[in-house]
Amino acid sequence: MECFEARIHELERYRGTNPVPADFDEFWQGRMAEAEAEELSFELLPASEVTSCPTVQVRDLWFQGMGGARLYAKVLEPTPRFAGEGPLPLLLRFHGYPGRTRSWLENASWAGLGMRVVTMDNPGQGGRSEDVGGFPGTTVSGHVILGLEGEPKDLYYVRLHQDIRILIRVLGELGFLGEGAYIYGDSQGGGVGLATAALNPDAVKKAAILYPFLSDFEKVFELGADNIAYEGMRYWSRWFDAEGAGAEEAFRKLGYIDSLSFASRVACPVLFGTGLSDIVCPPETQYAVYNALGGPKRHLIYPCFGHEEIQAFDDETIRFLQEEVGA
């Protein structure tokens, strides 16, 4: 395993390439203030796709996001008979790209562990959340570049992080937050989870993050890995910046949504997983994010795994969360 050890030693020294905008904190204070100013509107209903069972209750949460969008999240929790005493621990689960929330069956595993899980469909990615659009520039390619022709505040992921702030406010109104939430996210969900922890520090207790997408965009471009999940970057450069004159400005804008920019602002404990054979989210980008994390952290390395299900990480996540859940 000497080859893996040498590569890991090199990766542990890498600190990232994509620039962090000088006004990053001020920018996000403004965006979160905008989300805080939105009037809350929501309803929690019996799930329409499946029915509750004796052990797990399932519900639909509909709420209004930025721009009046109608957004959707699944809510699952153990029924009172199996919930135990005291408030239910809350898990926010963020899904990968592109797609929707994982199945009711899969999410029921978290409820089986005695937790309430809330998992939102990202707008425009195949689920039930409404995408009201309005992003300046091209909308023919991936969500990374939606809004890149306009101001940073108009980027798709900026609006998504504002929607998540609204969701957290709704969960507070419902009495679900308690002493704070746990986060689990893989790929896109990992990047979104890190941003959620950074932007909502008072609401997040711990985060389990697996091979995060949305990380170190400029390095992705340098490595020629701007395909699959990152492919929109290549299309944008070919269509709108063929000579590369606008690359610096584009990466500056992307810095507002880069996991690398959020990482140092994450204060909660983080369990982080990386497959060294990942060709979708290059290990270099993942290490840059991990190395920048500001709070307690632990990195689990899986040399022969790529961008795929890693059962060993799932099991470690259970142990990581149970340390404070008390199970």
PDB file of C-alpha atoms in Angstrom, residues 16 25 37-38 54 68-69 90 129 146 159 168 176 178 184 190 198 216 218 265 278 286 289 302 309-310 314 320:
ATOM      1  CA  GLY A  16      -6.800  24.325  -2.573  1.00  0.00           C
ATOM      2  CA  ASP A  25     -18.575  36.696   4.858  1.00  0.00           C
ATOM      3  CA  ALA A  37     -36.835  38.393   5.999  1.00  0.00           C
ATOM      4  CA  GLU A  38     -39.035  35.968   4.042  1.00  0.00           C
ATOM      5  CA  PRO A  54     -46.676   0.935  13.021  1.00  0.00           C
ATOM      6  CA  GLY A  68     -42.265  32.275  -3.887  1.00  0.00           C
ATOM      7  CA  ALA A  69     -41.172  28.788  -4.974  1.00  0.00           C
ATOM      8  CA  LEU A  90     -33.066  15.701  13.937  1.00  0.00           C
ATOM      9  CA  SER A 129     -39.671  21.172  -5.388  1.00  0.00           C
ATOM     10  CA  LEU A 146     -26.877  28.696 -13.551  1.00  0.00           C
ATOM     11  CA  ARG A 159     -30.701  30.579  -3.780  1.00  0.00           C
ATOM     12  CA  ILE A 168     -34.385  25.519   9.105  1.00  0.00           C
ATOM     13  CA  PHE A 176     -38.124  19.965  15.408  1.00  0.00           C
ATOM     14  CA  GLY A 178     -34.415  21.020  19.684  1.00  0.00           C
ATOM     15  CA  TYR A 184     -25.614  13.718   6.379  1.00  0.00           C
ATOM     16  CA  GLY A 190     -21.836  16.786   0.982  1.00  0.00           C
ATOM     17  CA  ALA A 198     -21.143  27.049   7.901  1.00  0.00           C
ATOM     18  CA  ASP A 216     -12.330  23.655  -5.464  1.00  0.00           C
ATOM     19  CA  GLU A 218     -10.552  25.877 -10.382  1.00  0.00           C
ATOM     20  CA  ARG A 265     -16.297  28.504   8.680  1.00  0.00           C
ATOM     21  CA  ASP A 278     -13.075   8.911  -7.280  1.00  0.00           C
ATOM     22  CA  GLN A 286     -11.874  16.755  -1.315  1.00  0.00           C
ATOM     23  CA  VAL A 289     -11.876  21.038   1.727  1.00  0.00           C
ATOM     24  CA  TYR A 302     -11.120   4.220   1.126  1.00  0.00           C
ATOM     25  CA  GLU A 309     -21.887   3.574  -2.110  1.00  0.00           C
ATOM     26  CA  ILE A 310     -19.337   3.018   0.653  1.00  0.00           C
ATOM     27  CA  ASP A 314     -22.445   4.397   6.380  1.00  0.00           C
ATOM     28  CA  PHE A 320     -20.449   9.055  14.768  1.00  0.00           C
TER      29      PHE A 320
END
